C-alpha cells in the first residue's frame, strides 16, 4: 500500500506534451476528413439524394398509421402570411382514408412535406367559400390527379355554392389539363380524372346534422355555424369507430358547436384574438391606413375568441381543444400568451396549432396523442 502511495498525480497522468500531440493529431484528422468531405460534397450529396428519393417517392405516411382517427393541420393560419401558419387546411385520416377540410394556400405542399400522398385524397370538404379557404383547391386537385393517374375527378363537398366554385376552378384549369395529357398521355394524366366534381348539400338547420358519409365505420356530418354575412357556412364532425372530432370552420361562438361537440375527443376550433386585432386597428388608424383599419374593425364580429372557444370546449366536455385559423399569426416569443388572453385558465387541455400539428386518436382507446408539434 505504501509503495502505491509514492506515485504522484503527475506520474499517473500523460505529460502536457503528449496531450498537445494527441489534440493536434485529432484536429489534423478532423481537418483532413473535412477537406475530403468538402471535395467530395457533390458525390456525397448525390448518394444522400438518391437514397432519400427512393424512400420519399415510395412512401405514404398513412401506411404507417395504426387504426384510428388522425388529424393534421396542413394549414393553421388565416389570410395573413406568417411562418408555420399557411391558409386553412385540415387533413383527416379515418383508418386509411384521407380527407381534406378546406384547401388554403400551401396546404397541399405542407401535406407533401408531412409525407401524405396527394393521390390518395378521397374527397375535400369546404366549410365556406372565403378565398383563404379555397385558393389552393386547383393545385390540390391537379396534383391529386397526376400523382396517381386518378381516373375519377376529385369529389368536393360543400353547401350550396360549391358547384359555382368547382365550375370556376375547372374552367380555369381546363387548358392546363389539356397540356398535361398531351405531354404525358393516359399513363400520368387520364382525361377522365381531371378536375373536380361538386357534391352540394343543403346547409343543415341549427340543431340538426346533415350526414354526408355513413359507411365502413366512418360517419361525416355537417353542422351549421354563423359566419354572417358569409352564408352558408358549416363545420364538420368525423366519427370513426369509437373516436370523434369536430372542425368548426370560421364562425362566431355558437351553441350549435357546443351541442354537437358533446364528448368528442378533439375539437378543432378557429380563434381570433380581439385584443391583438384591436392593437392592429389602432396602429392602422395611427398610420392613416383606412383599408386596414376598416378590415380590423369588421372581422371582430364573425370569429371566435380563444376564451370563447375554450368556453365551448369546457361546456361540451371535449377531450382536447386545438386552436387553428390563428388570427393574427403568432410570430414572436410571448405572443401566444397574449393570444390566449386567459383562455388557458378556462380550458387547460389545449394546443395552439401550427402547420404540421398532428394528433392521433387510436381506435379502442381513450388516448389523445399529440404526435407532432409542427413542420
CSV table of C-alpha atoms in Angstrom, one decimal:
chain,number,residue,atom,x,y,z
A,1,UNK,CA,0.0,0.0,0.0
A,2,UNK,CA,2.8,2.4,0.9
A,3,UNK,CA,4.5,1.8,-2.4
A,4,UNK,CA,1.4,2.7,-4.3
A,5,UNK,CA,1.1,5.9,-2.4
A,6,UNK,CA,4.6,7.0,-3.6
A,7,UNK,CA,3.2,7.6,-7.1
A,8,UNK,CA,2.4,11.3,-7.7
A,9,UNK,CA,-0.5,12.5,-9.8
A,10,UNK,CA,2.0,13.7,-12.5
A,11,UNK,CA,3.3,10.1,-12.8
A,12,UNK,CA,-0.2,8.8,-13.4
A,13,UNK,CA,-1.1,11.5,-16.0
A,14,UNK,CA,0.3,11.9,-19.5
A,15,UNK,CA,2.7,14.7,-19.9
A,16,UNK,CA,1.4,18.0,-21.2
A,17,UNK,CA,3.4,17.4,-24.4
A,18,UNK,CA,1.7,14.1,-25.0
A,19,UNK,CA,-1.7,15.7,-24.6
A,20,UNK,CA,-0.9,18.5,-27.0
A,21,UNK,CA,0.3,16.0,-29.6
A,22,UNK,CA,-2.9,14.0,-29.3
A,23,UNK,CA,-5.0,17.1,-29.7
A,24,UNK,CA,-3.0,18.2,-32.7
A,25,UNK,CA,-3.3,14.7,-34.3
A,26,UNK,CA,-7.1,14.7,-33.7
A,27,UNK,CA,-7.6,18.1,-35.2
A,28,UNK,CA,-5.5,17.2,-38.2
A,29,UNK,CA,-7.6,14.1,-38.8
A,30,UNK,CA,-10.8,16.1,-38.5
A,31,UNK,CA,-9.4,18.7,-40.9
A,32,UNK,CA,-8.4,16.0,-43.3
A,33,UNK,CA,-11.8,14.3,-43.2
A,34,UNK,CA,-13.5,17.7,-43.5
A,35,UNK,CA,-11.4,18.5,-46.5
A,36,UNK,CA,-12.1,15.2,-48.2
A,37,UNK,CA,-15.9,15.7,-47.4
A,38,UNK,CA,-15.8,19.2,-48.9
A,39,UNK,CA,-14.0,18.0,-52.1
A,40,UNK,CA,-16.5,15.0,-52.4
A,41,UNK,CA,-19.5,17.0,-51.4
A,42,UNK,CA,-21.2,16.6,-54.7
A,43,UNK,CA,-20.7,12.8,-54.6
A,44,UNK,CA,-22.0,12.6,-51.0
A,45,UNK,CA,-25.0,14.8,-51.9
A,46,UNK,CA,-25.8,12.6,-54.8
A,47,UNK,CA,-25.8,9.4,-52.7
A,48,UNK,CA,-27.9,11.0,-50.0
A,49,UNK,CA,-30.4,12.4,-52.5
A,50,UNK,CA,-30.7,9.0,-54.3
A,51,UNK,CA,-31.3,7.2,-51.0
A,52,UNK,CA,-33.8,9.9,-49.9
A,53,UNK,CA,-35.7,9.9,-53.2
A,54,UNK,CA,-36.1,6.1,-53.0
A,55,UNK,CA,-37.5,6.4,-49.5
A,56,UNK,CA,-39.7,9.5,-50.1
A,57,UNK,CA,-41.2,8.6,-53.5
A,58,UNK,CA,-42.2,5.2,-52.4
A,59,UNK,CA,-43.8,6.3,-49.1
A,60,UNK,CA,-47.2,7.4,-47.9
A,61,UNK,CA,-47.2,8.2,-44.2
A,62,UNK,CA,-50.8,6.9,-43.9
A,63,UNK,CA,-49.5,3.4,-44.4
A,64,UNK,CA,-47.6,3.7,-41.1
A,65,UNK,CA,-50.6,4.7,-39.1
A,66,UNK,CA,-52.2,2.4,-36.6
A,67,UNK,CA,-56.0,2.1,-36.8
A,68,UNK,CA,-57.8,5.2,-35.6
A,69,UNK,CA,-58.6,8.8,-36.4
A,70,UNK,CA,-55.7,11.0,-37.3
A,71,UNK,CA,-55.7,14.8,-37.8
A,72,UNK,CA,-53.0,17.1,-39.2
A,73,UNK,CA,-53.0,20.8,-39.8
A,74,UNK,CA,-51.8,21.3,-43.3
A,75,UNK,CA,-52.6,25.0,-42.7
A,76,UNK,CA,-53.0,26.5,-39.3
A,77,UNK,CA,-53.4,30.2,-40.2
A,78,UNK,CA,-55.8,32.6,-41.8
A,79,UNK,CA,-55.3,35.0,-44.7
A,80,UNK,CA,-52.3,36.8,-43.2
A,81,UNK,CA,-48.9,35.4,-44.3
A,82,UNK,CA,-46.7,34.0,-41.5
A,83,UNK,CA,-44.2,31.2,-40.8
A,84,UNK,CA,-46.0,27.9,-39.8
A,85,UNK,CA,-49.4,29.5,-40.5
A,86,UNK,CA,-50.4,28.6,-44.0
A,87,UNK,CA,-54.0,29.0,-45.2
A,88,UNK,CA,-56.7,26.9,-43.5
A,89,UNK,CA,-56.3,23.2,-44.4
A,90,UNK,CA,-57.0,20.2,-42.2
A,91,UNK,CA,-56.2,16.6,-43.1
A,92,UNK,CA,-58.3,13.8,-41.5
A,93,UNK,CA,-57.4,10.2,-41.8
A,94,UNK,CA,-60.0,7.6,-40.8
A,95,UNK,CA,-58.4,4.2,-40.8
A,96,UNK,CA,-56.5,4.5,-44.1
A,97,UNK,CA,-58.9,7.0,-45.8
A,98,UNK,CA,-57.6,10.5,-46.3
A,99,UNK,CA,-59.9,13.6,-46.4
A,100,UNK,CA,-59.2,17.3,-46.6
A,101,UNK,CA,-61.2,20.1,-45.0
A,102,UNK,CA,-60.6,23.4,-46.8
A,103,UNK,CA,-57.7,24.0,-49.1
A,104,UNK,CA,-55.9,27.2,-48.2
A,105,UNK,CA,-52.6,28.4,-49.7
A,106,UNK,CA,-49.7,25.9,-49.4
A,107,UNK,CA,-51.9,23.2,-47.8
A,108,UNK,CA,-51.1,20.7,-50.5
A,109,UNK,CA,-47.3,21.4,-50.3
A,110,UNK,CA,-47.4,21.0,-46.5
A,111,UNK,CA,-49.2,17.7,-46.9
A,112,UNK,CA,-46.2,16.6,-49.1
A,113,UNK,CA,-43.7,17.8,-46.5
A,114,UNK,CA,-45.5,15.7,-43.9
A,115,UNK,CA,-45.4,12.6,-46.1
A,116,UNK,CA,-49.0,12.3,-47.3
A,117,UNK,CA,-49.6,11.1,-50.8
A,118,UNK,CA,-51.9,13.6,-52.7
A,119,UNK,CA,-53.1,10.9,-55.0
A,120,UNK,CA,-54.8,9.2,-52.0
A,121,UNK,CA,-57.1,12.1,-51.2
A,122,UNK,CA,-60.6,10.7,-51.3
A,123,UNK,CA,-62.6,13.9,-51.0
A,124,UNK,CA,-62.4,17.6,-50.0
A,125,UNK,CA,-65.0,19.2,-47.7
A,126,UNK,CA,-65.3,23.0,-47.8
A,127,UNK,CA,-66.7,25.0,-44.8
A,128,UNK,CA,-67.4,28.1,-46.8
A,129,UNK,CA,-66.1,30.0,-49.8
A,130,UNK,CA,-63.8,32.7,-48.5
A,131,UNK,CA,-60.7,33.0,-50.6
A,132,UNK,CA,-58.3,31.8,-48.0
A,133,UNK,CA,-60.2,28.5,-47.6
A,134,UNK,CA,-60.3,27.7,-51.4
A,135,UNK,CA,-57.3,29.3,-53.0
A,136,UNK,CA,-55.3,26.1,-53.0
A,137,UNK,CA,-58.1,23.9,-54.4
A,138,UNK,CA,-57.0,23.9,-58.1
A,139,UNK,CA,-53.4,22.9,-57.3
A,140,UNK,CA,-54.6,20.2,-54.9
A,141,UNK,CA,-57.0,18.7,-57.5
A,142,UNK,CA,-54.3,18.8,-60.2
A,143,UNK,CA,-51.6,17.1,-58.1
A,144,UNK,CA,-54.0,14.5,-56.8
A,145,UNK,CA,-54.9,13.7,-60.4
A,146,UNK,CA,-51.5,13.4,-62.0
A,147,UNK,CA,-49.5,12.0,-59.0
A,148,UNK,CA,-51.6,8.8,-59.0
A,149,UNK,CA,-53.2,8.8,-62.5
A,150,UNK,CA,-56.6,9.0,-60.9
A,151,UNK,CA,-59.3,8.2,-63.3
A,152,UNK,CA,-62.1,10.0,-61.5
A,153,UNK,CA,-62.3,13.7,-60.6
A,154,UNK,CA,-61.9,14.8,-57.0
A,155,UNK,CA,-65.2,15.0,-55.1
A,156,UNK,CA,-65.6,18.4,-53.4
A,157,UNK,CA,-68.4,18.6,-50.8
A,158,UNK,CA,-69.8,21.9,-49.7
A,159,UNK,CA,-73.0,23.8,-49.0
A,160,UNK,CA,-74.9,25.5,-51.8
A,161,UNK,CA,-72.5,27.5,-54.0
A,162,UNK,CA,-69.9,24.7,-54.2
A,163,UNK,CA,-71.0,24.0,-57.8
A,164,UNK,CA,-70.1,27.5,-58.8
A,165,UNK,CA,-66.7,27.3,-57.1
A,166,UNK,CA,-65.8,24.0,-58.6
A,167,UNK,CA,-67.0,25.0,-62.0
A,168,UNK,CA,-64.8,28.1,-61.9
A,169,UNK,CA,-61.7,26.1,-61.0
A,170,UNK,CA,-62.4,23.5,-63.6
A,171,UNK,CA,-62.7,26.2,-66.2
A,172,UNK,CA,-59.5,27.9,-65.1
A,173,UNK,CA,-57.5,24.7,-65.2
A,174,UNK,CA,-59.0,23.3,-68.4
A,175,UNK,CA,-56.0,24.4,-70.6
A,176,UNK,CA,-53.5,23.1,-68.1
A,177,UNK,CA,-55.3,19.7,-68.1
A,178,UNK,CA,-55.1,19.6,-71.9
A,179,UNK,CA,-51.4,20.3,-71.8
A,180,UNK,CA,-50.6,17.7,-69.2
A,181,UNK,CA,-52.5,15.0,-71.1
A,182,UNK,CA,-50.8,16.0,-74.4
A,183,UNK,CA,-47.4,15.8,-72.8
A,184,UNK,CA,-47.8,12.7,-70.5
A,185,UNK,CA,-50.7,10.8,-72.0
A,186,UNK,CA,-53.0,8.4,-70.1
A,187,UNK,CA,-50.2,6.9,-68.1
A,188,UNK,CA,-50.0,10.1,-66.0
A,189,UNK,CA,-53.0,12.2,-66.9
A,190,UNK,CA,-56.1,10.2,-67.9
A,191,UNK,CA,-58.6,12.8,-69.0
A,192,UNK,CA,-61.4,11.2,-67.0
A,193,UNK,CA,-59.7,12.0,-63.8
A,194,UNK,CA,-59.1,15.7,-64.4
A,195,UNK,CA,-60.7,18.4,-62.3
A,196,UNK,CA,-63.3,18.2,-59.6
A,197,UNK,CA,-66.9,17.1,-59.2
A,198,UNK,CA,-69.1,19.3,-56.9
A,199,UNK,CA,-71.1,17.5,-54.2
A,200,UNK,CA,-73.5,20.2,-53.0
A,201,UNK,CA,-75.7,19.7,-49.9
A,202,UNK,CA,-78.3,21.9,-48.2
A,203,UNK,CA,-76.8,23.6,-45.2
A,204,UNK,CA,-78.4,22.0,-42.1
A,205,UNK,CA,-80.6,23.9,-39.8
A,206,UNK,CA,-79.4,24.9,-36.4
A,207,UNK,CA,-79.8,21.9,-34.0
A,208,UNK,CA,-79.5,19.3,-36.8
A,209,UNK,CA,-76.8,17.4,-38.7
A,210,UNK,CA,-76.6,16.5,-42.3
A,211,UNK,CA,-74.9,13.1,-42.9
A,212,UNK,CA,-72.6,13.1,-45.9
A,213,UNK,CA,-70.8,9.7,-45.3
A,214,UNK,CA,-72.1,6.8,-43.3
A,215,UNK,CA,-70.1,3.7,-44.3
A,216,UNK,CA,-67.4,1.3,-43.1
A,217,UNK,CA,-67.1,2.6,-39.5
A,218,UNK,CA,-66.9,6.2,-40.8
A,219,UNK,CA,-69.5,8.9,-40.5
A,220,UNK,CA,-69.0,12.5,-41.7
A,221,UNK,CA,-71.7,15.1,-40.8
A,222,UNK,CA,-72.1,18.8,-41.4
A,223,UNK,CA,-73.4,21.3,-38.9
A,224,UNK,CA,-74.5,24.9,-39.3
A,225,UNK,CA,-72.2,27.7,-38.0
A,226,UNK,CA,-72.6,31.5,-38.1
A,227,UNK,CA,-70.1,33.5,-40.2
A,228,UNK,CA,-72.6,36.1,-41.4
A,229,UNK,CA,-72.7,37.8,-43.8
A,230,UNK,CA,-71.0,34.7,-45.3
A,231,UNK,CA,-73.8,32.2,-45.9
A,232,UNK,CA,-73.9,29.3,-45.9
A,233,UNK,CA,-71.1,28.2,-43.6
A,234,UNK,CA,-70.7,24.9,-42.0
A,235,UNK,CA,-68.4,22.8,-39.7
A,236,UNK,CA,-67.8,19.0,-39.9
A,237,UNK,CA,-67.9,16.2,-37.4
A,238,UNK,CA,-66.0,13.0,-38.2
A,239,UNK,CA,-66.7,9.8,-36.3
A,240,UNK,CA,-64.5,6.7,-36.9
A,241,UNK,CA,-65.4,3.6,-34.9
A,242,UNK,CA,-65.3,4.9,-31.3
A,243,UNK,CA,-63.3,8.1,-31.9
A,244,UNK,CA,-64.6,11.5,-32.9
A,245,UNK,CA,-63.5,15.1,-33.8
A,246,UNK,CA,-65.2,18.3,-34.8
A,247,UNK,CA,-63.9,21.1,-37.1
A,248,UNK,CA,-65.6,24.4,-36.5
A,249,UNK,CA,-64.7,26.2,-39.7
A,250,UNK,CA,-65.0,30.0,-39.5
A,251,UNK,CA,-67.7,31.1,-37.0
A,252,UNK,CA,-68.6,33.3,-34.1
A,253,UNK,CA,-69.2,31.5,-30.8
A,254,UNK,CA,-72.1,29.1,-31.4
A,255,UNK,CA,-74.2,26.9,-29.1
A,256,UNK,CA,-74.7,24.6,-32.1
A,257,UNK,CA,-71.0,23.7,-31.9
A,258,UNK,CA,-71.2,23.1,-28.2
A,259,UNK,CA,-74.2,20.8,-28.8
A,260,UNK,CA,-72.5,18.7,-31.4
A,261,UNK,CA,-69.1,18.7,-29.7
A,262,UNK,CA,-70.5,17.0,-26.6
A,263,UNK,CA,-67.9,14.4,-25.6
A,264,UNK,CA,-65.9,14.5,-28.8
A,265,UNK,CA,-62.2,13.6,-28.4
A,266,UNK,CA,-60.8,16.6,-30.3
A,267,UNK,CA,-62.4,20.0,-31.0
A,268,UNK,CA,-60.6,21.9,-33.7
A,269,UNK,CA,-61.8,25.5,-33.3
A,270,UNK,CA,-60.9,28.7,-35.1
A,271,UNK,CA,-59.7,31.6,-33.0
A,272,UNK,CA,-59.2,35.3,-33.4
A,273,UNK,CA,-57.7,37.4,-30.6
A,274,UNK,CA,-59.7,40.6,-30.3
A,275,UNK,CA,-57.0,42.2,-28.1
A,276,UNK,CA,-54.4,41.8,-30.7
A,277,UNK,CA,-56.6,42.7,-33.6
A,278,UNK,CA,-57.6,45.9,-31.7
A,279,UNK,CA,-53.8,46.7,-31.5
A,280,UNK,CA,-53.6,46.3,-35.2
A,281,UNK,CA,-56.7,48.5,-35.7
A,282,UNK,CA,-55.2,51.3,-33.5
A,283,UNK,CA,-51.9,51.1,-35.4
A,284,UNK,CA,-53.7,51.2,-38.7
A,285,UNK,CA,-55.6,54.3,-37.6
A,286,UNK,CA,-52.4,56.0,-36.4
A,287,UNK,CA,-50.8,55.3,-39.8
A,288,UNK,CA,-53.9,56.6,-41.7
A,289,UNK,CA,-54.4,53.2,-43.3
A,290,UNK,CA,-58.1,53.4,-43.8
A,291,UNK,CA,-58.4,50.0,-45.5
A,292,UNK,CA,-56.6,48.0,-42.8
A,293,UNK,CA,-58.5,50.0,-40.1
A,294,UNK,CA,-61.8,49.0,-41.7
A,295,UNK,CA,-60.9,45.3,-42.1
A,296,UNK,CA,-59.6,45.0,-38.5
A,297,UNK,CA,-62.8,46.6,-37.3
A,298,UNK,CA,-65.1,44.4,-39.4
A,299,UNK,CA,-63.6,41.0,-38.6
A,300,UNK,CA,-64.2,41.1,-34.9
A,301,UNK,CA,-67.9,40.2,-35.1
A,302,UNK,CA,-67.8,36.9,-37.1
A,303,UNK,CA,-65.0,35.0,-35.4
A,304,UNK,CA,-64.5,33.3,-32.0
A,305,UNK,CA,-62.0,34.5,-29.4
A,306,UNK,CA,-59.7,32.0,-27.7
A,307,UNK,CA,-61.6,32.4,-24.5
A,308,UNK,CA,-64.9,31.8,-26.2
A,309,UNK,CA,-63.6,28.6,-27.9
A,310,UNK,CA,-62.3,27.5,-24.5
A,311,UNK,CA,-65.7,28.0,-23.0
A,312,UNK,CA,-67.3,25.9,-25.8
A,313,UNK,CA,-64.7,23.1,-25.2
A,314,UNK,CA,-65.3,23.2,-21.4
A,315,UNK,CA,-69.1,23.2,-21.7
A,316,UNK,CA,-69.0,20.4,-24.3
A,317,UNK,CA,-66.7,18.3,-22.2
A,318,UNK,CA,-64.3,17.6,-25.1
A,319,UNK,CA,-61.1,15.7,-24.6
A,320,UNK,CA,-58.7,18.3,-26.1
A,321,UNK,CA,-59.0,21.7,-27.8
A,322,UNK,CA,-56.9,22.5,-30.9
A,323,UNK,CA,-56.9,26.2,-32.0
A,324,UNK,CA,-56.5,26.8,-35.7
A,325,UNK,CA,-57.1,29.6,-38.2
A,326,UNK,CA,-55.0,31.6,-35.9
A,327,UNK,CA,-55.6,35.4,-36.3
A,328,UNK,CA,-53.4,37.4,-36.1
A,329,UNK,CA,-50.5,35.0,-36.7
A,330,UNK,CA,-48.1,34.3,-33.7
A,331,UNK,CA,-44.7,35.3,-34.9
A,332,UNK,CA,-42.6,36.2,-31.8
A,333,UNK,CA,-42.0,34.8,-28.3
A,334,UNK,CA,-44.6,35.7,-25.7
A,335,UNK,CA,-47.3,36.4,-28.3
A,336,UNK,CA,-49.0,33.1,-27.6
A,337,UNK,CA,-49.8,34.3,-24.0
A,338,UNK,CA,-51.3,37.5,-25.4
A,339,UNK,CA,-53.2,35.5,-28.0
A,340,UNK,CA,-54.8,33.2,-25.4
A,341,UNK,CA,-55.5,36.1,-23.0
A,342,UNK,CA,-56.6,33.8,-20.2
A,343,UNK,CA,-58.2,31.0,-22.3
A,344,UNK,CA,-55.8,28.5,-20.7
A,345,UNK,CA,-57.5,29.1,-17.4
A,346,UNK,CA,-60.9,28.3,-18.9
A,347,UNK,CA,-59.9,25.1,-20.6
A,348,UNK,CA,-56.3,23.9,-19.9
A,349,UNK,CA,-56.2,20.9,-22.3
A,350,UNK,CA,-55.4,22.9,-25.4
A,351,UNK,CA,-52.8,23.2,-28.2
A,352,UNK,CA,-52.2,26.3,-30.3
A,353,UNK,CA,-51.9,24.9,-33.8
A,354,UNK,CA,-49.1,25.3,-36.3
A,355,UNK,CA,-48.5,23.9,-39.7
A,356,UNK,CA,-47.9,20.2,-39.2
A,357,UNK,CA,-49.5,19.9,-35.8
A,358,UNK,CA,-50.8,16.3,-35.7
A,359,UNK,CA,-53.0,14.3,-33.3
A,360,UNK,CA,-53.7,10.6,-33.2
A,361,UNK,CA,-56.9,9.0,-31.7
A,362,UNK,CA,-56.3,5.3,-31.6
A,363,UNK,CA,-59.4,3.1,-32.1
A,364,UNK,CA,-60.5,1.2,-29.0
A,365,UNK,CA,-58.8,3.7,-26.7
A,366,UNK,CA,-59.3,7.0,-24.9
A,367,UNK,CA,-55.8,8.2,-25.7
A,368,UNK,CA,-55.3,11.6,-27.4
A,369,UNK,CA,-51.8,11.5,-28.7
A,370,UNK,CA,-50.1,14.8,-29.8
A,371,UNK,CA,-47.7,13.1,-32.2
A,372,UNK,CA,-46.2,16.1,-34.0
A,373,UNK,CA,-45.9,19.8,-32.9
A,374,UNK,CA,-45.1,21.4,-36.3
A,375,UNK,CA,-43.3,21.1,-39.6
